[in-house]
């Protein structure tokens, strides 16, 4: 890559020509103030705070709007001199700051951005507190409605347009824009509508002033009051990196953490704002059903009730189901407990996905999240990435903007924020692509890095196994997989499963699937209705019809009083994801660790500890007394759990590996349907959240219907 020499603050550096001058200066160790510039957005060049001195130039230069290749050498051939801290550059920035503060309101004491405001920080360095030269009335701007998540105080706006560029470029929802010119310019949603995007909360992080703030978090806490804990989000299966901010026992807010390979610096609105559900409808003590009603009980009484039922039940009549938010520790503990009791009716696929135990690459998102940007053709089958994994969807849009990747969709027609060829809802279209009779088959064959993404809308159907086998055949025929790792240089695996449950990949890795002669979730429900299953252990499992479990004795272990708890005979209060250290594996197979930010309420305990204590009462004591021993047992069983934050590379693309995926069979003529009916209410925490209820009302059933619905 071409480079050019510069002298930045007296130090000679060599910078890539495609970098902006601002980035080159920062690489040289010089800090450049800015408001409008952001590394992931297009260059606007309208705040002028990043002015630097180019020695010999007639005026200060906006370093964000100049590329290194625009900085030509001096006439004598020596590198151009750039001064970032000279009196000339400083005076220019002070002048810009004076203009910015002319109309800015002096309401820092009541501003939610106080303490973490870019304008406040830069004014400390470049503000002129001693005097001002503006005697006219300050302008005032009417606040705009942007929905239940974003609060606006638009008089504070400095027109940096970060929010507008994010909405248009990253979110792909052109709801924000500017009207008026000069002093009359305003950022608005035009028609006073909500900002209809699953990523809308990110504009609050981007806003360098207090014009856009978090509406649910408004006036709740100051940043210096909060304990900050790095963790992992469980609202979907992407494993987005988050920071949990808590005060005392309560989680106050959730913010994104930087991870270039997983989420860059974005998180979904559900990850950010469902945290108020952590304090509502909580289970904080054990309950036992007596005379048809749940009554508070001690841990000893709850365990005794379970032990009595287990003693009277044969292993063939017992079952266990893992929910969508469970960490690897409790999945391992429950699997070991069921194995000790000789129970084979265990399953982690609440939605009924036809995914079997096998090589990891048969149930992972093998291209990796970052690999999406290299794809040049994508076939979606029963997947809606905009709801299934909004941050992944932003990656696909990023790839489309950069390379024009061709996307086709078999499933309900939805607005994915990028062009997609809609192939209808008839699953036979997949057969047409497999036998080469459809035009998109040639698109996949001609592509260097083709990709297929199978979603729950395809895998949970009755013919899900046949769809899986057909998709594997397409992958082999079009070069997504094969002996050479596809026809892309360096290898490629374009066969992808898009999970939506945070616990799913870890449970599949640990083998939480029916044993020999065991029943899956559908079989367990059927057996309970027929009286063939008498005892069912639900580990946070609420996403299937629990009401159809007949007269079976149900033990529900979880954090919230949701569907499972309402139908349970014994309720054991567990910890939510922010209240325990836990291992989570995202849909690309990346092992990540969440950290405890607060303690469980009342008598609630960490889930693995509950199972360990119960095993003692049942007479099948589990062989680990602390979490370290449990993690060691997990890593001994499945060695890749010791490899943190590494996306697996699957080089094995031989026909033998892929030949056994799914089952060749006939396809069901039923149309491919969307599995997710409401993005905002997909788990117990989200359903307990007042904020998510408002979003559901606004975007799913209200006036501002989201395009994905």
XYZ file of C-alpha atoms in Angstrom:
709
model
C 0.000 0.000 0.000
C 1.332 3.419 -0.992
C 2.648 5.581 1.829
C 3.798 9.171 2.203
C 6.165 10.855 4.648
C 4.952 13.699 6.883
C 6.510 15.679 9.702
C 3.916 15.833 12.479
C 4.827 18.099 15.398
C 8.501 17.749 14.521
C 8.439 13.954 14.203
C 8.814 12.327 10.797
C 6.249 9.585 10.156
C 5.226 7.418 7.225
C 1.459 7.059 6.776
C -0.765 5.197 4.343
C -2.074 7.496 1.626
C -5.697 6.353 2.128
C -5.762 7.535 5.764
C -7.195 10.898 6.678
C -4.720 13.461 7.962
C -6.484 13.245 11.337
C -5.817 9.496 11.556
C -2.211 9.950 10.442
C -1.635 12.566 13.146
C -3.129 10.304 15.800
C -0.954 7.405 14.651
C 1.989 9.757 15.180
C 0.848 10.307 18.776
C -0.877 13.684 18.408
C -4.395 14.010 19.790
C -6.864 15.786 17.483
C -10.188 17.070 18.879
C -13.261 16.313 16.781
C -17.057 16.269 16.920
C -18.284 15.219 13.489
C -15.564 12.729 12.493
C -16.130 9.055 13.321
C -14.058 6.147 12.015
C -17.113 4.094 10.987
C -19.046 6.894 9.279
C -18.466 8.871 6.109
C -16.556 12.152 6.406
C -18.771 15.211 6.850
C -16.146 17.837 7.674
C -18.640 20.233 9.181
C -17.575 20.864 12.792
C -14.057 22.186 11.958
C -12.780 21.316 15.430
C -9.971 19.204 13.949
C -8.146 22.152 12.352
C -4.372 21.789 12.077
C -1.605 23.940 10.646
C -0.099 22.820 7.335
C 3.029 24.927 7.192
C 2.880 26.983 4.004
C -0.901 26.646 3.510
C -2.870 29.915 3.480
C -5.318 28.828 6.216
C -5.891 26.085 8.818
C -6.843 22.686 7.380
C -9.687 20.415 8.468
C -7.676 17.252 9.086
C -10.677 14.900 8.793
C -11.483 16.028 5.248
C -7.932 15.692 3.892
C -6.338 12.391 2.990
C -2.618 11.827 3.335
C -2.326 11.575 -0.447
C -3.597 15.189 -0.651
C -0.633 16.457 1.400
C 2.040 17.105 -1.217
C 5.716 17.574 -0.281
C 7.410 20.965 -0.051
C 8.972 22.470 -3.166
C 12.405 21.298 -2.080
C 11.119 17.708 -1.833
C 11.098 17.552 1.970
C 7.988 16.113 3.679
C 5.150 18.518 4.476
C 5.103 19.867 8.036
C 1.889 19.487 10.059
C 1.565 21.242 13.417
C -1.278 20.191 15.695
C -0.338 22.089 18.850
C 1.049 25.363 17.478
C -0.472 28.692 18.624
C -1.884 29.065 15.102
C -3.765 25.727 15.266
C -4.854 26.325 18.850
C -6.249 29.780 18.049
C -8.219 28.293 15.138
C -9.763 25.646 17.418
C -10.569 28.214 20.076
C -12.425 30.225 17.460
C -14.429 27.153 16.424
C -15.221 26.377 20.071
C -16.416 29.954 20.594
C -18.833 29.599 17.693
C -20.092 26.241 18.999
C -20.751 27.662 22.465
C -22.496 30.815 21.195
C -25.854 29.021 21.017
C -25.230 26.071 23.307
C -27.390 26.136 26.478
C -25.646 26.265 29.856
C -27.560 23.324 31.338
C -24.696 20.953 32.111
C -25.885 20.398 35.736
C -29.133 18.786 34.509
C -27.768 17.140 31.345
C -27.547 13.338 31.226
C -24.340 13.627 29.237
C -22.687 15.549 32.097
C -19.429 13.833 32.950
C -19.141 12.000 29.620
C -19.760 14.805 27.123
C -17.286 15.457 24.307
C -18.218 19.149 24.099
C -17.676 19.557 27.839
C -14.263 17.897 27.588
C -13.139 19.921 24.567
C -14.404 23.179 26.080
C -12.037 22.550 29.001
C -9.166 22.515 26.545
C -10.233 25.128 24.004
C -12.980 27.234 25.616
C -12.501 30.932 26.378
C -14.045 31.391 29.785
C -12.779 34.933 30.332
C -14.872 36.717 27.736
C -17.392 36.310 24.956
C -18.299 38.456 21.979
C -21.920 37.472 21.328
C -24.698 39.698 22.600
C -27.661 38.478 20.531
C -30.388 36.131 21.748
C -29.485 32.473 21.766
C -31.407 30.340 19.291
C -33.813 27.690 20.559
C -34.920 24.541 18.737
C -38.056 22.515 19.383
C -37.441 18.987 20.706
C -38.263 16.158 18.297
C -40.037 12.846 18.942
C -37.783 9.882 18.095
C -39.624 7.054 19.836
C -39.503 5.403 23.268
C -35.696 5.028 23.370
C -34.121 8.321 22.293
C -34.741 11.521 24.241
C -34.059 14.781 22.405
C -33.041 18.246 23.616
C -32.299 19.703 20.205
C -31.244 23.170 21.393
C -27.994 21.451 22.430
C -27.409 20.051 18.912
C -24.229 21.239 17.159
C -25.220 19.719 13.763
C -22.328 17.262 13.634
C -24.696 14.928 11.650
C -23.266 11.766 13.222
C -26.785 10.512 13.960
C -27.926 11.216 10.396
C -24.963 9.378 8.909
C -25.395 6.427 11.280
C -29.095 6.105 10.428
C -28.454 6.269 6.693
C -25.226 4.290 6.416
C -25.156 1.738 9.255
C -28.786 1.250 10.298
C -30.060 1.649 6.733
C -33.141 3.530 7.901
C -33.172 7.076 6.457
C -35.471 8.426 9.165
C -33.122 11.210 10.266
C -32.013 14.230 8.271
C -31.469 17.977 8.324
C -33.854 20.758 7.339
C -33.140 24.465 7.002
C -29.854 26.252 6.358
C -27.362 28.174 8.441
C -28.692 29.092 11.871
C -32.087 27.572 10.952
C -30.657 24.084 10.366
C -32.289 21.362 12.489
C -31.821 17.599 12.776
C -35.247 15.960 12.608
C -37.229 12.820 11.768
C -39.151 14.970 9.254
C -42.659 13.704 10.115
C -42.327 13.468 13.914
C -42.155 9.667 13.739
C -40.132 7.233 15.805
C -36.650 6.254 14.666
C -37.648 2.795 13.407
C -34.462 0.771 13.751
C -33.329 -2.051 16.020
C -30.011 -0.183 16.352
C -31.431 3.254 17.190
C -29.858 3.455 20.667
C -26.382 3.717 19.136
C -27.044 7.351 18.159
C -26.943 8.196 21.883
C -23.356 6.893 22.076
C -22.453 8.773 18.906
C -23.908 12.136 19.938
C -20.988 14.301 21.189
C -23.322 16.574 23.176
C -26.538 16.029 25.148
C -28.894 16.481 22.203
C -29.684 12.746 21.992
C -29.789 10.848 25.279
C -31.281 7.591 26.508
C -34.943 8.134 27.397
C -35.263 5.119 29.785
C -32.036 6.094 31.586
C -32.819 9.840 31.832
C -31.975 11.366 35.254
C -31.311 7.937 36.821
C -27.596 8.125 37.583
C -24.333 9.938 36.954
C -21.462 8.053 35.267
C -19.153 8.364 38.273
C -21.694 6.580 40.501
C -21.663 3.375 38.467
C -19.674 0.139 38.734
C -18.615 -0.890 35.246
C -18.427 -4.600 34.408
C -17.432 -6.127 31.069
C -19.813 -8.872 29.995
C -21.619 -10.612 27.114
C -25.159 -9.971 25.859
C -27.645 -12.872 25.738
C -30.591 -11.234 23.961
C -29.532 -13.003 20.763
C -26.840 -15.524 19.817
C -24.253 -13.115 18.407
C -22.424 -12.734 21.723
C -22.238 -8.959 21.496
C -19.662 -7.475 23.888
C -21.250 -5.161 26.446
C -20.438 -3.127 29.536
C -22.941 -3.407 32.371
C -23.178 -0.302 34.577
C -24.709 -0.976 38.006
C -25.362 1.052 41.137
C -25.889 -0.977 44.281
C -27.971 -4.055 43.406
C -29.510 -2.542 40.271
C -28.301 -2.565 36.678
C -28.745 1.003 35.449
C -27.700 0.698 31.813
C -25.918 -1.442 29.236
C -23.398 0.002 26.776
C -21.378 -1.548 23.910
C -17.767 -2.638 24.158
C -15.404 -2.565 21.215
C -14.819 -5.930 19.534
C -13.971 -5.589 15.857
C -14.648 -9.250 15.081
C -18.040 -9.532 16.787
C -19.953 -6.251 17.034
C -17.475 -3.472 16.188
C -18.948 -0.888 18.587
C -22.685 -1.357 18.040
C -25.332 -3.180 20.070
C -29.027 -3.779 19.457
C -31.775 -1.866 21.228
C -32.865 -5.053 23.013
C -29.350 -5.629 24.366
C -29.163 -2.005 25.494
C -32.617 -1.369 26.920
C -34.088 -4.690 28.130
C -32.060 -4.340 31.346
C -34.993 -2.745 33.218
C -36.626 -6.188 33.004
C -33.906 -7.502 35.329
C -35.637 -5.931 38.325
C -39.238 -6.827 37.447
C -41.175 -10.078 37.934
C -38.142 -11.654 39.602
C -38.126 -14.983 41.381
C -36.391 -14.311 44.681
C -37.311 -17.370 46.743
C -38.290 -21.028 46.172
C -41.949 -22.000 45.743
C -43.759 -25.317 46.019
C -47.278 -25.965 44.690
C -49.597 -26.964 47.512
C -53.317 -27.536 46.912
C -53.020 -26.156 43.373
C -51.307 -22.909 44.441
C -47.646 -21.955 44.590
C -46.598 -21.253 48.186
C -43.259 -19.811 49.405
C -40.925 -22.505 50.696
C -37.398 -22.985 51.984
C -34.662 -24.439 49.784
C -34.790 -27.636 51.856
C -38.552 -27.990 51.314
C -38.223 -27.375 47.570
C -35.409 -29.923 47.228
C -37.346 -32.443 49.355
C -40.391 -32.113 47.051
C -38.183 -32.740 43.999
C -36.412 -35.686 45.661
C -39.715 -37.314 46.594
C -40.950 -37.112 43.000
C -37.641 -38.346 41.526
C -37.668 -41.308 43.918
C -41.117 -42.339 42.649
C -40.289 -41.874 38.946
C -38.303 -44.120 36.623
C -35.567 -42.520 34.432
C -37.583 -43.264 31.263
C -40.356 -40.996 32.574
C -38.052 -38.074 33.392
C -36.905 -35.255 31.109
C -34.930 -31.977 31.109
C -35.027 -28.965 28.784
C -32.499 -26.124 28.632
C -33.732 -22.579 27.934
C -32.309 -19.899 25.656
C -30.388 -17.776 28.203
C -28.445 -20.468 30.068
C -24.662 -20.298 30.456
C -22.417 -23.305 29.805
C -21.880 -23.920 33.547
C -25.497 -24.762 34.360
C -25.943 -26.693 31.099
C -22.992 -28.900 32.050
C -24.279 -29.311 35.632
C -27.790 -30.269 34.463
C -26.403 -32.709 31.876
C -24.242 -34.392 34.508
C -27.174 -34.541 36.937
C -29.445 -36.152 34.326
C -26.667 -38.590 33.356
C -26.283 -39.577 37.004
C -30.044 -40.213 37.149
C -29.795 -42.183 33.841
C -32.193 -39.805 32.089
C -31.904 -39.702 28.273
C -34.867 -37.404 27.529
C -32.896 -34.165 27.386
C -32.901 -31.382 24.787
C -31.762 -27.796 24.260
C -33.760 -27.069 21.079
C -36.886 -25.420 22.476
C -37.899 -24.284 18.994
C -37.606 -27.802 17.567
C -34.695 -27.028 15.214
C -33.637 -30.139 13.287
C -29.960 -29.866 14.200
C -28.244 -33.071 15.275
C -25.026 -33.750 17.123
C -22.081 -33.875 14.756
C -18.986 -31.925 13.717
C -19.158 -28.340 14.995
C -19.129 -26.857 11.504
C -22.513 -28.440 10.796
C -24.248 -26.130 13.282
C -22.090 -22.975 13.332
C -21.934 -19.700 11.433
C -18.740 -20.852 9.729
C -18.016 -17.740 7.656
C -17.638 -15.815 10.935
C -19.235 -12.432 11.517
C -16.269 -10.493 10.148
C -16.160 -12.884 7.182
C -19.519 -11.579 6.001
C -17.671 -8.570 4.604
C -15.770 -10.864 2.202
C -18.892 -12.582 0.800
C -20.020 -11.792 -2.740
C -23.288 -13.785 -2.809
C -25.632 -14.630 0.080
C -28.690 -16.893 0.118
C -30.992 -16.449 3.126
C -33.299 -19.385 3.891
C -35.895 -18.850 6.625
C -33.744 -16.152 8.209
C -34.464 -12.504 8.978
C -31.080 -11.159 10.151
C -32.625 -7.773 10.922
C -34.502 -9.342 13.836
C -32.498 -12.539 14.441
C -29.191 -10.645 14.864
C -29.453 -6.885 14.150
C -25.710 -6.243 14.511
C -24.943 -9.034 12.016
C -27.473 -7.452 9.663
C -25.519 -4.188 9.883
C -22.418 -6.148 8.770
C -24.278 -7.493 5.742
C -25.375 -3.963 4.887
C -21.774 -2.799 5.306
C -20.675 -5.513 2.852
C -23.385 -4.447 0.391
C -22.297 -0.801 0.592
C -18.646 -1.754 0.046
C -18.942 -4.436 -2.633
C -22.583 -4.691 -3.744
C -22.912 -8.283 -2.484
C -25.888 -10.048 -4.122
C -28.500 -11.254 -1.616
C -31.497 -13.527 -2.209
C -34.147 -14.473 0.334
C -36.373 -17.553 0.590
C -38.955 -16.593 3.182
C -41.338 -13.743 4.011
C -40.507 -10.516 2.180
C -38.974 -8.065 4.654
C -37.007 -4.830 4.480
C -33.488 -5.969 5.384
C -32.049 -2.416 4.867
C -30.247 -3.617 1.715
C -31.560 -4.932 -1.635
C -32.471 -8.621 -1.603
C -33.998 -10.648 -4.414
C -37.205 -12.075 -2.947
C -37.581 -15.689 -4.091
C -40.928 -16.244 -2.366
C -41.947 -18.450 0.548
C -42.074 -21.774 -1.313
C -39.278 -23.992 0.007
C -39.215 -25.854 -3.318
C -37.246 -22.828 -4.567
C -34.325 -24.263 -2.586
C -34.650 -27.479 -4.611
C -34.567 -25.446 -7.827
C -31.312 -23.822 -6.725
C -29.908 -27.224 -5.724
C -30.564 -28.749 -9.174
C -29.306 -25.608 -10.947
C -32.577 -24.663 -12.624
C -32.876 -21.301 -10.850
C -30.851 -18.273 -11.932
C -29.470 -17.684 -8.430
C -27.713 -21.070 -8.589
C -25.380 -19.573 -11.216
C -24.844 -16.485 -9.038
C -23.666 -18.766 -6.219
C -21.498 -20.879 -8.531
C -19.836 -17.845 -10.089
C -19.154 -16.191 -6.742
C -15.711 -16.494 -5.169
C -17.087 -16.496 -1.636
C -20.731 -17.632 -1.709
C -22.654 -17.987 1.520
C -25.889 -19.631 2.656
C -27.566 -18.630 5.930
C -30.151 -21.000 7.393
C -32.453 -19.459 9.979
C -34.951 -20.871 12.445
C -37.778 -20.338 9.938
C -36.263 -23.178 7.894
C -34.748 -25.447 10.546
C -37.790 -25.634 12.841
C -40.110 -26.911 10.111
C -41.185 -30.552 9.926
C -38.891 -30.900 6.903
C -36.021 -29.046 8.605
C -33.655 -32.034 8.276
C -34.347 -32.265 4.529
C -33.723 -28.520 4.156
C -30.432 -28.903 6.044
C -29.329 -31.739 3.733
C -30.336 -29.766 0.634
C -28.454 -26.685 1.855
C -25.330 -28.794 2.442
C -25.642 -30.117 -1.110
C -25.913 -26.585 -2.496
C -22.885 -25.587 -0.414
C -20.847 -28.451 -1.851
C -21.962 -27.869 -5.457
C -21.350 -24.103 -5.479
C -17.951 -24.079 -3.807
C -18.974 -22.858 -0.358
C -17.423 -26.051 0.990
C -15.299 -28.652 -0.708
C -11.891 -30.336 -0.724
C -10.108 -27.080 -1.496
C -12.077 -25.069 1.027
C -13.946 -23.415 -1.884
C -12.455 -21.556 -4.775
C -11.581 -18.577 -2.581
C -7.907 -18.089 -1.850
C -6.992 -19.148 1.659
C -10.066 -21.339 2.128
C -13.686 -20.502 2.774
C -16.650 -22.107 4.475
C -19.904 -20.427 3.489
C -22.294 -22.835 5.229
C -23.934 -20.902 8.083
C -26.560 -21.600 10.730
C -28.023 -18.452 12.298
C -29.085 -19.323 15.849
C -31.167 -16.931 17.948
C -30.705 -18.553 21.391
C -27.606 -17.497 23.367
C -27.321 -20.927 25.004
C -27.755 -23.059 21.876
C -24.191 -23.520 20.608
C -22.761 -24.176 24.082
C -25.496 -26.767 24.704
C -24.805 -28.458 21.355
C -21.062 -28.441 22.109
C -21.732 -30.081 25.476
C -24.068 -32.631 23.881
C -27.290 -31.620 25.628
C -29.338 -33.659 23.149
C -31.502 -36.793 23.473
C -29.521 -39.890 24.330
C -30.123 -43.378 22.912
C -33.894 -43.815 22.717
C -34.396 -40.358 24.262
C -37.065 -37.822 23.350
C -36.614 -34.325 21.956
C -38.751 -31.343 23.085
C -41.695 -32.350 20.861
C -41.432 -35.924 22.143
C -41.280 -34.730 25.755
C -44.415 -32.595 25.286
C -46.211 -35.472 23.556
C -45.123 -37.891 26.272
C -46.329 -35.529 29.010
C -49.763 -35.293 27.387
C -49.983 -39.080 27.134
C -48.793 -39.667 30.697
C -45.510 -41.247 29.549
C -43.396 -38.409 31.026
C -44.027 -37.662 34.708
C -41.118 -35.377 35.683
C -39.736 -32.435 33.652
C -36.860 -30.161 34.697
C -36.982 -26.778 32.936
C -33.766 -24.732 33.105
C -35.134 -21.310 32.146
C -37.183 -22.879 29.351
C -40.165 -20.650 28.527
C -40.202 -20.473 24.714
C -42.422 -23.476 24.007
C -45.995 -24.248 25.014
C -45.460 -25.165 28.663
C -49.240 -25.349 29.160
C -49.270 -28.579 27.090
C -47.192 -30.559 29.543
C -50.280 -32.270 30.968
C -50.052 -33.542 34.528
C -46.279 -33.919 34.575
C -44.457 -32.706 37.670
C -42.561 -29.587 36.532
C -39.502 -28.108 38.201
C -38.728 -24.633 36.890
C -35.338 -23.082 37.593
C -34.994 -19.531 36.315
C -34.814 -15.843 37.074
C -38.271 -14.568 36.102
C -41.883 -15.478 36.765
C -42.609 -16.299 33.120
C -44.540 -19.132 31.434
C -42.424 -21.924 32.928
C -42.815 -20.684 36.494
C -46.587 -20.249 36.139
C -47.055 -23.942 35.360
C -44.381 -25.317 37.700
C -44.865 -27.494 40.770
C -41.525 -26.385 42.231
C -39.856 -23.057 41.417
C -36.136 -22.556 42.079
C -34.939 -18.922 41.801
C -31.820 -18.572 39.649
C -29.561 -15.710 38.594
C -29.935 -13.553 35.495
C -27.007 -13.152 33.093
C -25.785 -9.978 34.830
C -25.733 -11.730 38.217
C -23.266 -14.536 37.553
C -19.978 -15.324 35.882
C -20.806 -17.416 32.840
C -19.398 -18.878 29.640
C -21.364 -18.219 26.453
C -20.632 -19.461 22.932
C -21.957 -17.339 20.077
C -23.306 -18.651 16.772
C -19.853 -18.569 15.130
C -18.480 -20.825 17.907
C -16.565 -18.097 19.757
C -16.230 -18.815 23.503
C -16.672 -15.673 25.638
C -17.053 -15.019 29.360
C -19.609 -12.784 30.993
C -18.893 -11.259 34.400
C -21.160 -10.674 37.375
C -22.237 -7.034 37.675
C -24.704 -7.427 40.580
C -25.938 -10.101 42.983
C -29.146 -12.151 42.572
C -32.115 -10.821 44.580
C -33.348 -12.383 47.791
C -32.640 -16.096 48.106
C -31.854 -16.593 44.413
C -28.597 -18.447 43.677
C -26.291 -19.046 40.734
C -27.806 -21.771 38.586
C -24.939 -24.266 38.647
C -24.812 -23.987 42.456
C -28.523 -24.848 42.697
C -27.977 -27.988 40.609
C -24.916 -28.945 42.664
C -26.899 -28.611 45.917
C -29.855 -30.539 44.466
C -27.578 -33.372 43.349
C -26.479 -33.837 46.959
C -30.102 -34.193 48.107
C -30.835 -36.648 45.274
C -27.882 -38.805 46.306
C -25.916 -38.302 43.072
C -23.444 -35.621 44.201
C -21.804 -33.768 41.319
C -17.976 -33.795 41.420
C -17.336 -30.046 41.638
C -17.688 -27.775 44.645
C -16.795 -24.432 43.084
C -17.047 -22.743 39.704
C -13.347 -23.195 38.948
C -13.696 -26.978 39.244
C -16.824 -26.878 37.062
C -15.068 -24.837 34.360
C -12.151 -27.279 34.484
C -14.619 -30.153 33.970
C -16.166 -28.335 30.982
C -12.736 -27.711 29.429
C -11.774 -31.343 29.995
C -14.939 -32.563 28.224
C -14.778 -30.023 25.380
C -11.280 -28.628 24.956
C -12.191 -25.586 22.845
C -13.940 -23.996 25.865
C -10.450 -23.043 27.034
C -9.868 -20.956 23.879
C -11.423 -17.587 24.691
C -12.550 -15.077 22.058
C -11.295 -17.106 19.103
C -13.555 -17.845 16.142
C -12.940 -21.460 15.033
C -11.531 -22.060 11.555
C -13.025 -25.188 10.017
C -10.610 -26.537 7.447
C -12.339 -29.927 7.218
C -14.619 -29.526 4.223
C -14.453 -33.106 2.944
C -17.546 -34.758 1.529
C -17.461 -37.334 4.334
C -17.874 -34.604 6.966
C -20.841 -33.002 5.260
C -22.521 -36.042 3.811
C -24.374 -36.871 7.015
C -25.982 -33.472 7.586
C -29.746 -33.653 7.833
C -31.785 -36.306 6.071
C -32.628 -36.479 2.396
C -36.414 -36.341 2.236
C -39.412 -34.663 0.667
C -40.034 -30.969 1.251
C -43.204 -29.767 2.949
C -45.342 -27.546 0.659
C -46.162 -25.220 3.593
C -44.765 -21.695 3.074
C -41.627 -20.637 4.934
C -42.823 -18.540 7.879
C -41.085 -16.135 10.247
C -40.392 -17.706 13.637
C -40.095 -14.406 15.498
C -43.391 -12.544 15.745
C -42.137 -9.742 17.977
C -38.454 -8.799 18.099
C -38.821 -6.994 21.427
C -40.462 -9.802 23.463
C -38.373 -12.914 22.828
C -37.294 -13.952 26.337
C -38.359 -13.582 30.008
C -36.114 -10.562 30.656
C -37.420 -8.694 27.601
C -41.033 -9.579 28.424
C -40.561 -8.174 31.930
C -39.135 -4.930 30.526
C -41.376 -1.881 30.482
C -39.167 -0.305 27.808
C -39.435 -3.341 25.513
C -43.229 -3.298 25.961
C -43.287 0.332 24.770
C -41.090 -0.564 21.781
C -43.342 -3.479 20.887
C -46.362 -1.210 21.047
C -44.667 1.470 18.939
C -42.866 -0.572 16.307
C -44.701 -3.907 16.021
C -48.340 -3.171 16.715
C -48.407 0.641 16.617
C -48.228 3.412 14.044
C -44.481 3.259 13.370
C -44.511 -0.355 12.188
C -41.038 -1.629 11.575
C -40.245 -2.627 8.025
C -39.222 -6.099 9.157
C -42.711 -6.864 10.405
